[in-house]
């Protein structure tokens, strides 16, 4: 059932039966998945064991890592959101529905400790402080410019492209960069500095910075979803793009100072399984929030695996659809572990590729943990007490 199966009725029945049999039983860790520690990981992050801490943890992998540089990450997010809140264009011209981008930024500032910035604490535990600051900055842009495809106003889209997305593409020379900076608003100047920071870091090691910038731009410009999906694979293929998963993978490469080829045939299956895991896990965490927003008319689509699985396989209710989605997530974890074990044993993967795969695993677990503990998905009751 590898690689996002288009499930038969028999397979769906088997999954549902396994859900019934395991109901109420504690989750066991997957013994073959031995996550090696590395100097980068230990220097920049600490281990967390959610289940042992009494948190809801519906994974077969018991451990993840949290960055030691979370204060720097939060400071960078705060700085950028404040610039959006104060920016003239964001206040007077750019709107998502009835809300200006400036007001959206102000709203995010009020919940910053317990909302999406938590992703930056867990996704890239190998990143040093400077690289995590840069990743936090581009993640802020990712969330601010999420759902640009949903806008109907072509003029607003044009302004976003000309005033902000253009800042993600550096001029060809230092002279033209200097000339452009003289005409930028503080927000635009900050965005330009962040992008330049990625290229500066690439000069120190690896080439992941340019990949992060590329996939950020690709995400902002990605097309809208289809109205319906005929297969689960078709949906997951789109969702991987829609949730900026490739940006996350590029961030892993950048965090490691790596020059690994992300699309290497050797690790292709491992990466695909990891992307599917991120999809299932994130969609489980966000389903209730997205369903409520859709029912209240605040969004035009529900883009979620739980909804797609429920419709594709004619499941009776949300609870059953969530159970099937969770079963697929856990099955994917087992396949990820098996694939990583085979990569180690075969000798086909390079040391750099294995290091990258280990870090991608932390990305997947960090995505799951952030979905559990941040108020963006679970409401105020989900936030950790500080």
mmCIF file of C-alpha atoms in Angstrom:
data_model
loop_
_atom_site.group_PDB
_atom_site.id
_atom_site.type_symbol
_atom_site.label_atom_id
_atom_site.label_comp_id
_atom_site.label_asym_id
_atom_site.label_seq_id
_atom_site.Cartn_x
_atom_site.Cartn_y
_atom_site.Cartn_z
ATOM 1 C CA UNK A 1 0.000 0.000 0.000
ATOM 2 C CA UNK A 2 3.009 2.255 -0.419
ATOM 3 C CA UNK A 3 2.964 5.604 -2.092
ATOM 4 C CA UNK A 4 -0.522 6.895 -1.275
ATOM 5 C CA UNK A 5 -2.674 3.922 -2.236
ATOM 6 C CA UNK A 6 -5.901 4.271 -4.174
ATOM 7 C CA UNK A 7 -7.670 1.952 -1.777
ATOM 8 C CA UNK A 8 -10.021 -0.842 -2.725
ATOM 9 C CA UNK A 9 -13.160 -1.543 -0.656
ATOM 10 C CA UNK A 10 -11.399 -4.575 0.827
ATOM 11 C CA UNK A 11 -8.430 -2.467 1.926
ATOM 12 C CA UNK A 12 -10.737 0.117 3.472
ATOM 13 C CA UNK A 13 -12.541 -2.651 5.376
ATOM 14 C CA UNK A 14 -9.225 -4.029 6.630
ATOM 15 C CA UNK A 15 -8.167 -0.573 7.814
ATOM 16 C CA UNK A 16 -11.464 -0.024 9.621
ATOM 17 C CA UNK A 17 -11.190 -3.414 11.308
ATOM 18 C CA UNK A 18 -7.660 -2.619 12.470
ATOM 19 C CA UNK A 19 -8.930 0.687 13.886
ATOM 20 C CA UNK A 20 -11.639 -1.149 15.834
ATOM 21 C CA UNK A 21 -9.195 -3.721 17.203
ATOM 22 C CA UNK A 22 -6.689 -1.100 18.357
ATOM 23 C CA UNK A 23 -9.245 1.233 19.938
ATOM 24 C CA UNK A 24 -8.155 2.213 23.419
ATOM 25 C CA UNK A 25 -4.837 0.376 23.219
ATOM 26 C CA UNK A 26 -1.590 2.285 23.840
ATOM 27 C CA UNK A 27 0.504 3.020 20.787
ATOM 28 C CA UNK A 28 3.773 1.139 20.601
ATOM 29 C CA UNK A 29 6.930 2.687 19.228
ATOM 30 C CA UNK A 30 8.406 1.357 16.034
ATOM 31 C CA UNK A 31 11.581 -0.497 17.079
ATOM 32 C CA UNK A 32 13.314 -0.503 13.712
ATOM 33 C CA UNK A 33 13.351 3.282 13.520
ATOM 34 C CA UNK A 34 16.596 4.184 15.246
ATOM 35 C CA UNK A 35 17.141 7.910 14.963
ATOM 36 C CA UNK A 36 20.844 8.616 15.146
ATOM 37 C CA UNK A 37 21.951 11.679 17.062
ATOM 38 C CA UNK A 38 24.279 14.083 15.306
ATOM 39 C CA UNK A 39 26.434 16.979 16.395
ATOM 40 C CA UNK A 40 24.142 19.444 14.597
ATOM 41 C CA UNK A 41 21.052 18.035 16.299
ATOM 42 C CA UNK A 42 22.540 17.981 19.785
ATOM 43 C CA UNK A 43 24.062 21.429 19.461
ATOM 44 C CA UNK A 44 20.852 23.083 18.300
ATOM 45 C CA UNK A 45 17.961 21.111 19.805
ATOM 46 C CA UNK A 46 16.681 18.865 22.580
ATOM 47 C CA UNK A 47 14.608 15.677 22.521
ATOM 48 C CA UNK A 48 10.927 15.625 23.450
ATOM 49 C CA UNK A 49 8.811 12.571 24.277
ATOM 50 C CA UNK A 50 5.165 13.716 23.994
ATOM 51 C CA UNK A 51 3.452 10.495 25.094
ATOM 52 C CA UNK A 52 5.674 10.209 28.162
ATOM 53 C CA UNK A 53 4.703 13.790 29.036
ATOM 54 C CA UNK A 54 1.023 12.870 28.907
ATOM 55 C CA UNK A 55 0.240 14.658 25.647
ATOM 56 C CA UNK A 56 -1.970 13.077 22.975
ATOM 57 C CA UNK A 57 0.481 11.420 20.602
ATOM 58 C CA UNK A 58 -1.037 9.276 17.876
ATOM 59 C CA UNK A 59 2.244 8.218 16.292
ATOM 60 C CA UNK A 60 4.340 5.070 16.258
ATOM 61 C CA UNK A 61 7.502 7.188 16.584
ATOM 62 C CA UNK A 62 7.907 8.370 20.188
ATOM 63 C CA UNK A 63 10.443 11.177 19.851
ATOM 64 C CA UNK A 64 10.889 14.555 18.187
ATOM 65 C CA UNK A 65 13.186 17.498 18.757
ATOM 66 C CA UNK A 66 12.690 21.141 19.732
ATOM 67 C CA UNK A 67 15.080 23.886 18.752
ATOM 68 C CA UNK A 68 17.122 25.676 21.392
ATOM 69 C CA UNK A 69 16.751 28.874 19.363
ATOM 70 C CA UNK A 70 12.988 29.293 19.694
ATOM 71 C CA UNK A 71 13.285 32.786 21.179
ATOM 72 C CA UNK A 72 15.218 33.996 18.131
ATOM 73 C CA UNK A 73 12.625 32.396 15.855
ATOM 74 C CA UNK A 74 9.751 34.045 17.701
ATOM 75 C CA UNK A 75 11.536 37.391 17.661
ATOM 76 C CA UNK A 76 11.922 37.232 13.882
ATOM 77 C CA UNK A 77 8.255 36.346 13.360
ATOM 78 C CA UNK A 78 7.227 39.207 15.660
ATOM 79 C CA UNK A 79 9.430 41.668 13.794
ATOM 80 C CA UNK A 80 7.960 40.768 10.406
ATOM 81 C CA UNK A 81 4.360 40.759 11.618
ATOM 82 C CA UNK A 82 4.871 44.209 13.160
ATOM 83 C CA UNK A 83 6.219 45.473 9.838
ATOM 84 C CA UNK A 84 3.143 44.086 8.068
ATOM 85 C CA UNK A 85 0.913 45.728 10.682
ATOM 86 C CA UNK A 86 2.576 49.107 10.072
ATOM 87 C CA UNK A 87 2.958 48.907 6.292
ATOM 88 C CA UNK A 88 0.897 51.419 4.280
ATOM 89 C CA UNK A 89 0.155 49.013 1.427
ATOM 90 C CA UNK A 90 -0.842 46.229 3.821
ATOM 91 C CA UNK A 91 -3.144 48.676 5.645
ATOM 92 C CA UNK A 92 -4.842 50.389 2.729
ATOM 93 C CA UNK A 93 -4.645 48.166 -0.340
ATOM 94 C CA UNK A 94 -4.223 44.473 0.440
ATOM 95 C CA UNK A 95 -7.257 42.603 1.699
ATOM 96 C CA UNK A 96 -8.249 38.976 2.150
ATOM 97 C CA UNK A 97 -12.015 39.203 2.176
ATOM 98 C CA UNK A 98 -12.919 42.077 4.492
ATOM 99 C CA UNK A 99 -9.643 41.977 6.448
ATOM 100 C CA UNK A 100 -6.561 43.941 5.529
ATOM 101 C CA UNK A 101 -3.226 42.168 5.614
ATOM 102 C CA UNK A 102 -2.214 44.605 8.344
ATOM 103 C CA UNK A 103 -5.146 43.573 10.530
ATOM 104 C CA UNK A 104 -4.384 39.921 9.848
ATOM 105 C CA UNK A 105 -0.839 40.517 11.094
ATOM 106 C CA UNK A 106 -2.133 42.277 14.212
ATOM 107 C CA UNK A 107 -4.433 39.350 14.932
ATOM 108 C CA UNK A 108 -1.550 36.887 14.609
ATOM 109 C CA UNK A 109 0.559 38.977 16.985
ATOM 110 C CA UNK A 110 -2.057 38.526 19.709
ATOM 111 C CA UNK A 111 -1.744 34.725 19.611
ATOM 112 C CA UNK A 112 1.855 34.435 18.494
ATOM 113 C CA UNK A 113 3.018 32.277 21.411
ATOM 114 C CA UNK A 114 0.523 29.504 20.716
ATOM 115 C CA UNK A 115 -0.218 29.568 16.994
ATOM 116 C CA UNK A 116 1.594 28.662 13.764
ATOM 117 C CA UNK A 117 5.016 30.077 14.807
ATOM 118 C CA UNK A 118 5.317 26.882 16.853
ATOM 119 C CA UNK A 119 6.063 25.075 13.605
ATOM 120 C CA UNK A 120 9.439 26.820 13.577
ATOM 121 C CA UNK A 121 10.259 25.327 16.990
ATOM 122 C CA UNK A 122 10.021 21.721 15.775
ATOM 123 C CA UNK A 123 10.486 21.412 12.001
ATOM 124 C CA UNK A 124 14.202 22.123 11.612
ATOM 125 C CA UNK A 125 15.996 21.086 14.827
ATOM 126 C CA UNK A 126 19.425 20.979 13.147
ATOM 127 C CA UNK A 127 19.302 24.676 12.214
ATOM 128 C CA UNK A 128 21.660 27.076 13.954
ATOM 129 C CA UNK A 129 20.264 30.353 15.259
ATOM 130 C CA UNK A 130 20.827 32.423 12.114
ATOM 131 C CA UNK A 131 19.404 29.813 9.770
ATOM 132 C CA UNK A 132 16.361 29.309 11.974
ATOM 133 C CA UNK A 133 15.766 33.069 11.991
ATOM 134 C CA UNK A 134 15.713 33.049 8.196
ATOM 135 C CA UNK A 135 13.417 30.018 8.062
ATOM 136 C CA UNK A 136 11.092 31.710 10.553
ATOM 137 C CA UNK A 137 10.989 34.818 8.385
ATOM 138 C CA UNK A 138 10.040 32.951 5.225
ATOM 139 C CA UNK A 139 7.494 30.874 7.122
ATOM 140 C CA UNK A 140 5.874 34.161 8.158
ATOM 141 C CA UNK A 141 5.629 35.129 4.490
ATOM 142 C CA UNK A 142 4.225 31.701 3.731
ATOM 143 C CA UNK A 143 1.397 32.146 6.229
ATOM 144 C CA UNK A 144 0.700 35.775 5.332
ATOM 145 C CA UNK A 145 0.470 35.012 1.613
ATOM 146 C CA UNK A 146 -1.366 31.721 2.054
ATOM 147 C CA UNK A 147 -4.407 31.350 -0.207
ATOM 148 C CA UNK A 148 -3.407 34.073 -2.679
ATOM 149 C CA UNK A 149 -4.931 31.740 -5.279
ATOM 150 C CA UNK A 150 -8.333 32.228 -3.613
ATOM 151 C CA UNK A 151 -8.408 35.947 -4.364
ATOM 152 C CA UNK A 152 -10.780 37.057 -7.092
ATOM 153 C CA UNK A 153 -9.406 40.589 -7.406
ATOM 154 C CA UNK A 154 -6.759 40.621 -10.138
ATOM 155 C CA UNK A 155 -5.540 44.060 -9.067
ATOM 156 C CA UNK A 156 -4.817 42.829 -5.543
ATOM 157 C CA UNK A 157 -2.887 39.879 -6.945
ATOM 158 C CA UNK A 158 -0.920 42.242 -9.186
ATOM 159 C CA UNK A 159 -0.005 44.427 -6.199
ATOM 160 C CA UNK A 160 1.131 41.420 -4.177
ATOM 161 C CA UNK A 161 3.311 40.301 -7.072
ATOM 162 C CA UNK A 162 4.808 43.722 -7.775
ATOM 163 C CA UNK A 163 5.223 44.983 -4.213
ATOM 164 C CA UNK A 164 6.142 41.831 -2.301
ATOM 165 C CA UNK A 165 6.820 38.739 -4.404
ATOM 166 C CA UNK A 166 9.275 40.782 -6.462
ATOM 167 C CA UNK A 167 11.314 41.244 -3.267
ATOM 168 C CA UNK A 168 11.880 37.484 -3.185
ATOM 169 C CA UNK A 169 13.853 37.718 -6.421
ATOM 170 C CA UNK A 170 17.162 39.487 -6.010
ATOM 171 C CA UNK A 171 18.471 41.824 -8.738
ATOM 172 C CA UNK A 172 21.335 40.598 -10.887
ATOM 173 C CA UNK A 173 23.919 42.993 -9.492
ATOM 174 C CA UNK A 174 24.845 44.694 -6.220
ATOM 175 C CA UNK A 175 24.345 48.078 -7.889
ATOM 176 C CA UNK A 176 20.758 47.365 -8.882
ATOM 177 C CA UNK A 177 20.110 45.893 -5.417
ATOM 178 C CA UNK A 178 21.379 49.081 -3.795
ATOM 179 C CA UNK A 179 19.220 51.188 -6.100
ATOM 180 C CA UNK A 180 16.136 49.122 -5.336
ATOM 181 C CA UNK A 181 16.700 49.274 -1.576
ATOM 182 C CA UNK A 182 16.540 53.081 -1.654
ATOM 183 C CA UNK A 183 12.921 52.878 -2.827
ATOM 184 C CA UNK A 184 11.689 50.140 -0.508
ATOM 185 C CA UNK A 185 9.367 50.376 2.463
ATOM 186 C CA UNK A 186 10.721 48.992 5.761
ATOM 187 C CA UNK A 187 8.735 45.789 5.178
ATOM 188 C CA UNK A 188 10.012 45.353 1.633
ATOM 189 C CA UNK A 189 13.562 46.072 2.781
ATOM 190 C CA UNK A 190 13.255 43.420 5.477
ATOM 191 C CA UNK A 191 12.003 40.824 2.993
ATOM 192 C CA UNK A 192 14.890 41.643 0.659
ATOM 193 C CA UNK A 193 17.394 41.306 3.513
ATOM 194 C CA UNK A 194 15.973 37.914 4.461
ATOM 195 C CA UNK A 195 16.306 36.601 0.915
ATOM 196 C CA UNK A 196 19.840 37.964 0.679
ATOM 197 C CA UNK A 197 20.526 36.212 3.980
ATOM 198 C CA UNK A 198 19.717 32.846 2.423
ATOM 199 C CA UNK A 199 22.200 33.382 -0.374
ATOM 200 C CA UNK A 200 24.820 34.621 2.095
ATOM 201 C CA UNK A 201 24.385 31.463 4.174
ATOM 202 C CA UNK A 202 24.740 29.298 1.066
ATOM 203 C CA UNK A 203 28.198 30.793 0.619
ATOM 204 C CA UNK A 204 29.119 29.375 4.041
ATOM 205 C CA UNK A 205 27.957 25.835 3.331
ATOM 206 C CA UNK A 206 25.445 23.908 1.260
ATOM 207 C CA UNK A 207 23.047 25.254 -1.335
ATOM 208 C CA UNK A 208 19.682 24.849 0.376
ATOM 209 C CA UNK A 209 18.975 28.571 0.657
ATOM 210 C CA UNK A 210 18.181 28.984 -3.011
ATOM 211 C CA UNK A 211 15.870 25.957 -2.792
ATOM 212 C CA UNK A 212 13.951 27.496 0.116
ATOM 213 C CA UNK A 213 13.420 30.702 -1.868
ATOM 214 C CA UNK A 214 12.359 28.786 -4.984
ATOM 215 C CA UNK A 215 9.768 26.679 -3.183
ATOM 216 C CA UNK A 216 8.450 29.682 -1.256
ATOM 217 C CA UNK A 217 7.740 31.460 -4.552
ATOM 218 C CA UNK A 218 6.266 28.275 -6.033
ATOM 219 C CA UNK A 219 3.942 27.955 -3.047
ATOM 220 C CA UNK A 220 2.670 31.523 -3.240
ATOM 221 C CA UNK A 221 1.985 31.090 -6.966
ATOM 222 C CA UNK A 222 0.479 27.597 -6.813
ATOM 223 C CA UNK A 223 -2.877 26.967 -8.524
ATOM 224 C CA UNK A 224 -6.225 26.542 -6.747
ATOM 225 C CA UNK A 225 -7.516 23.069 -5.875
ATOM 226 C CA UNK A 226 -9.815 21.005 -8.034
ATOM 227 C CA UNK A 227 -13.479 20.956 -7.061
ATOM 228 C CA UNK A 228 -13.373 17.180 -6.691
ATOM 229 C CA UNK A 229 -10.734 14.457 -6.546
ATOM 230 C CA UNK A 230 -11.245 11.060 -8.137
ATOM 231 C CA UNK A 231 -8.494 9.269 -6.214
ATOM 232 C CA UNK A 232 -6.633 9.713 -2.960
ATOM 233 C CA UNK A 233 -3.350 9.925 -4.850
ATOM 234 C CA UNK A 234 -4.701 12.799 -6.939
ATOM 235 C CA UNK A 235 -5.624 14.693 -3.786
ATOM 236 C CA UNK A 236 -2.329 14.062 -1.988
ATOM 237 C CA UNK A 237 -0.352 15.164 -5.051
ATOM 238 C CA UNK A 238 -2.106 18.533 -4.868
ATOM 239 C CA UNK A 239 -2.034 18.795 -1.086
ATOM 240 C CA UNK A 240 1.734 18.348 -1.000
ATOM 241 C CA UNK A 241 1.982 21.536 -3.055
ATOM 242 C CA UNK A 242 -0.797 23.344 -1.206
ATOM 243 C CA UNK A 243 0.737 22.806 2.232
ATOM 244 C CA UNK A 244 4.215 23.963 1.142
ATOM 245 C CA UNK A 245 5.738 20.579 1.941
ATOM 246 C CA UNK A 246 8.523 21.077 -0.612
ATOM 247 C CA UNK A 247 9.414 24.314 1.169
ATOM 248 C CA UNK A 248 9.718 22.295 4.372
ATOM 249 C CA UNK A 249 12.029 19.779 2.689
ATOM 250 C CA UNK A 250 14.194 22.580 1.337
ATOM 251 C CA UNK A 251 14.324 24.018 4.852
ATOM 252 C CA UNK A 252 15.693 20.705 6.117
ATOM 253 C CA UNK A 253 18.459 20.824 3.524
ATOM 254 C CA UNK A 254 19.240 24.430 4.456
ATOM 255 C CA UNK A 255 19.275 23.628 8.179
ATOM 256 C CA UNK A 256 21.919 20.945 7.623
ATOM 257 C CA UNK A 257 24.241 23.142 5.518
ATOM 258 C CA UNK A 258 23.714 20.387 2.948
ATOM 259 C CA UNK A 259 24.099 20.115 -0.807
ATOM 260 C CA UNK A 260 22.047 16.923 -1.007
ATOM 261 C CA UNK A 261 19.972 16.329 -4.126
ATOM 262 C CA UNK A 262 16.420 16.310 -2.756
ATOM 263 C CA UNK A 263 15.089 14.513 -5.833
ATOM 264 C CA UNK A 264 17.810 11.849 -5.783
ATOM 265 C CA UNK A 265 16.386 8.545 -7.101
ATOM 266 C CA UNK A 266 17.975 6.744 -4.141
ATOM 267 C CA UNK A 267 15.824 8.509 -1.544
ATOM 268 C CA UNK A 268 12.823 9.228 -3.768
ATOM 269 C CA UNK A 269 10.514 6.710 -2.101
ATOM 270 C CA UNK A 270 11.504 7.807 1.409
ATOM 271 C CA UNK A 271 10.794 11.437 0.540
ATOM 272 C CA UNK A 272 7.435 10.604 -1.035
ATOM 273 C CA UNK A 273 6.347 8.631 2.026
ATOM 274 C CA UNK A 274 7.442 11.489 4.271
ATOM 275 C CA UNK A 275 5.429 13.988 2.235
ATOM 276 C CA UNK A 276 2.353 11.780 2.509
ATOM 277 C CA UNK A 277 2.847 11.509 6.263
ATOM 278 C CA UNK A 278 2.990 15.290 6.583
ATOM 279 C CA UNK A 279 -0.227 15.508 4.576
ATOM 280 C CA UNK A 280 -2.172 13.007 6.699
ATOM 281 C CA UNK A 281 -0.874 14.356 9.998
ATOM 282 C CA UNK A 282 -1.464 18.013 9.198
ATOM 283 C CA UNK A 283 -4.929 17.349 7.804
ATOM 284 C CA UNK A 284 -5.943 15.409 10.901
ATOM 285 C CA UNK A 285 -4.845 18.321 13.063
ATOM 286 C CA UNK A 286 -6.556 20.999 10.994
ATOM 287 C CA UNK A 287 -9.777 19.250 9.943
ATOM 288 C CA UNK A 288 -12.159 20.636 12.562
ATOM 289 C CA UNK A 289 -10.855 24.173 12.082
ATOM 290 C CA UNK A 290 -11.187 23.949 8.297
ATOM 291 C CA UNK A 291 -14.633 22.372 8.459
ATOM 292 C CA UNK A 292 -15.884 25.111 10.771
ATOM 293 C CA UNK A 293 -14.450 27.838 8.520
ATOM 294 C CA UNK A 294 -16.134 26.263 5.490
ATOM 295 C CA UNK A 295 -19.487 25.865 7.237
ATOM 296 C CA UNK A 296 -19.362 29.514 8.307
ATOM 297 C CA UNK A 297 -18.599 30.639 4.752
ATOM 298 C CA UNK A 298 -15.160 32.006 5.610
ATOM 299 C CA UNK A 299 -13.383 29.814 3.029
ATOM 300 C CA UNK A 300 -14.446 28.489 -0.359
ATOM 301 C CA UNK A 301 -12.960 25.003 -0.046
ATOM 302 C CA UNK A 302 -12.215 22.230 2.408
ATOM 303 C CA UNK A 303 -8.790 20.984 1.362
ATOM 304 C CA UNK A 304 -8.329 18.083 3.731
ATOM 305 C CA UNK A 305 -7.591 14.361 3.522
ATOM 306 C CA UNK A 306 -10.291 13.523 6.082
ATOM 307 C CA UNK A 307 -12.964 15.107 3.897
ATOM 308 C CA UNK A 308 -11.612 13.514 0.708
ATOM 309 C CA UNK A 309 -11.382 10.047 2.275
ATOM 310 C CA UNK A 310 -14.902 10.357 3.671
ATOM 311 C CA UNK A 311 -16.313 11.222 0.241
ATOM 312 C CA UNK A 312 -14.213 8.854 -1.868
ATOM 313 C CA UNK A 313 -15.007 5.785 0.206
ATOM 314 C CA UNK A 314 -18.541 6.721 1.276
ATOM 315 C CA UNK A 315 -17.712 6.587 4.968
ATOM 316 C CA UNK A 316 -20.602 7.165 7.366
ATOM 317 C CA UNK A 317 -19.210 10.012 9.476
ATOM 318 C CA UNK A 318 -16.231 12.188 10.372
ATOM 319 C CA UNK A 319 -15.117 9.884 13.177
ATOM 320 C CA UNK A 320 -14.711 6.967 10.778
ATOM 321 C CA UNK A 321 -12.934 9.144 8.220
ATOM 322 C CA UNK A 322 -10.514 10.363 10.891
ATOM 323 C CA UNK A 323 -9.839 6.784 11.976
ATOM 324 C CA UNK A 324 -9.000 5.756 8.414
ATOM 325 C CA UNK A 325 -6.764 8.805 7.945
ATOM 326 C CA UNK A 326 -4.941 8.060 11.195
ATOM 327 C CA UNK A 327 -4.509 4.424 10.191
ATOM 328 C CA UNK A 328 -2.975 5.553 6.896
ATOM 329 C CA UNK A 329 -0.676 7.921 8.775
ATOM 330 C CA UNK A 330 0.569 5.171 11.097
ATOM 331 C CA UNK A 331 0.955 2.719 8.242
ATOM 332 C CA UNK A 332 3.015 5.335 6.402
ATOM 333 C CA UNK A 333 5.238 5.672 9.477
ATOM 334 C CA UNK A 334 5.943 1.944 9.378
ATOM 335 C CA UNK A 335 6.790 2.147 5.681
ATOM 336 C CA UNK A 336 9.061 5.128 6.355
ATOM 337 C CA UNK A 337 10.900 3.109 8.995
ATOM 338 C CA UNK A 338 11.258 0.121 6.705
ATOM 339 C CA UNK A 339 12.533 2.285 3.859
ATOM 340 C CA UNK A 340 15.068 4.038 6.078
ATOM 341 C CA UNK A 341 16.275 0.691 7.389
ATOM 342 C CA UNK A 342 16.704 -0.585 3.829
ATOM 343 C CA UNK A 343 18.573 2.553 2.794
ATOM 344 C CA UNK A 344 21.013 2.037 5.653
ATOM 345 C CA UNK A 345 21.471 -1.672 4.979
ATOM 346 C CA UNK A 346 21.845 -1.460 1.197
ATOM 347 C CA UNK A 347 24.700 1.021 1.178
ATOM 348 C CA UNK A 348 23.123 2.769 -1.807
ATOM 349 C CA UNK A 349 22.471 6.047 -0.002
ATOM 350 C CA UNK A 350 25.346 8.417 0.689
ATOM 351 C CA UNK A 351 26.101 9.639 4.211
ATOM 352 C CA UNK A 352 24.696 13.035 3.219
ATOM 353 C CA UNK A 353 21.463 11.449 1.974
ATOM 354 C CA UNK A 354 21.053 9.424 5.173
ATOM 355 C CA UNK A 355 21.638 12.514 7.304
ATOM 356 C CA UNK A 356 19.019 14.308 5.252
ATOM 357 C CA UNK A 357 16.487 11.479 5.615
ATOM 358 C CA UNK A 358 16.981 11.461 9.390
ATOM 359 C CA UNK A 359 16.295 15.197 9.487
ATOM 360 C CA UNK A 360 13.220 14.822 7.248
ATOM 361 C CA UNK A 361 11.897 12.361 9.806
ATOM 362 C CA UNK A 362 12.247 15.065 12.464
ATOM 363 C CA UNK A 363 10.391 17.439 10.139
ATOM 364 C CA UNK A 364 7.499 14.967 9.950
ATOM 365 C CA UNK A 365 7.346 14.458 13.706
ATOM 366 C CA UNK A 366 7.675 18.188 14.322
ATOM 367 C CA UNK A 367 4.759 18.823 11.993
ATOM 368 C CA UNK A 368 2.666 16.331 13.952
ATOM 369 C CA UNK A 369 3.610 17.799 17.323
ATOM 370 C CA UNK A 370 2.922 21.386 16.278
ATOM 371 C CA UNK A 371 -0.495 20.302 15.031
ATOM 372 C CA UNK A 372 -1.193 18.826 18.476
ATOM 373 C CA UNK A 373 -0.137 21.727 20.682
ATOM 374 C CA UNK A 374 -0.899 24.939 18.839
ATOM 375 C CA UNK A 375 -4.131 26.837 19.338
ATOM 376 C CA UNK A 376 -4.461 27.515 15.585
ATOM 377 C CA UNK A 377 -5.931 24.034 15.150
ATOM 378 C CA UNK A 378 -7.149 22.946 18.554
ATOM 379 C CA UNK A 379 -8.389 26.210 20.005
ATOM 380 C CA UNK A 380 -7.313 27.637 23.328
ATOM 381 C CA UNK A 381 -7.761 24.282 25.074
ATOM 382 C CA UNK A 382 -4.948 22.831 22.949
ATOM 383 C CA UNK A 383 -2.272 25.290 23.933
ATOM 384 C CA UNK A 384 0.485 24.325 26.318
ATOM 385 C CA UNK A 385 0.389 26.064 29.688
ATOM 386 C CA UNK A 386 3.366 28.376 30.007
#
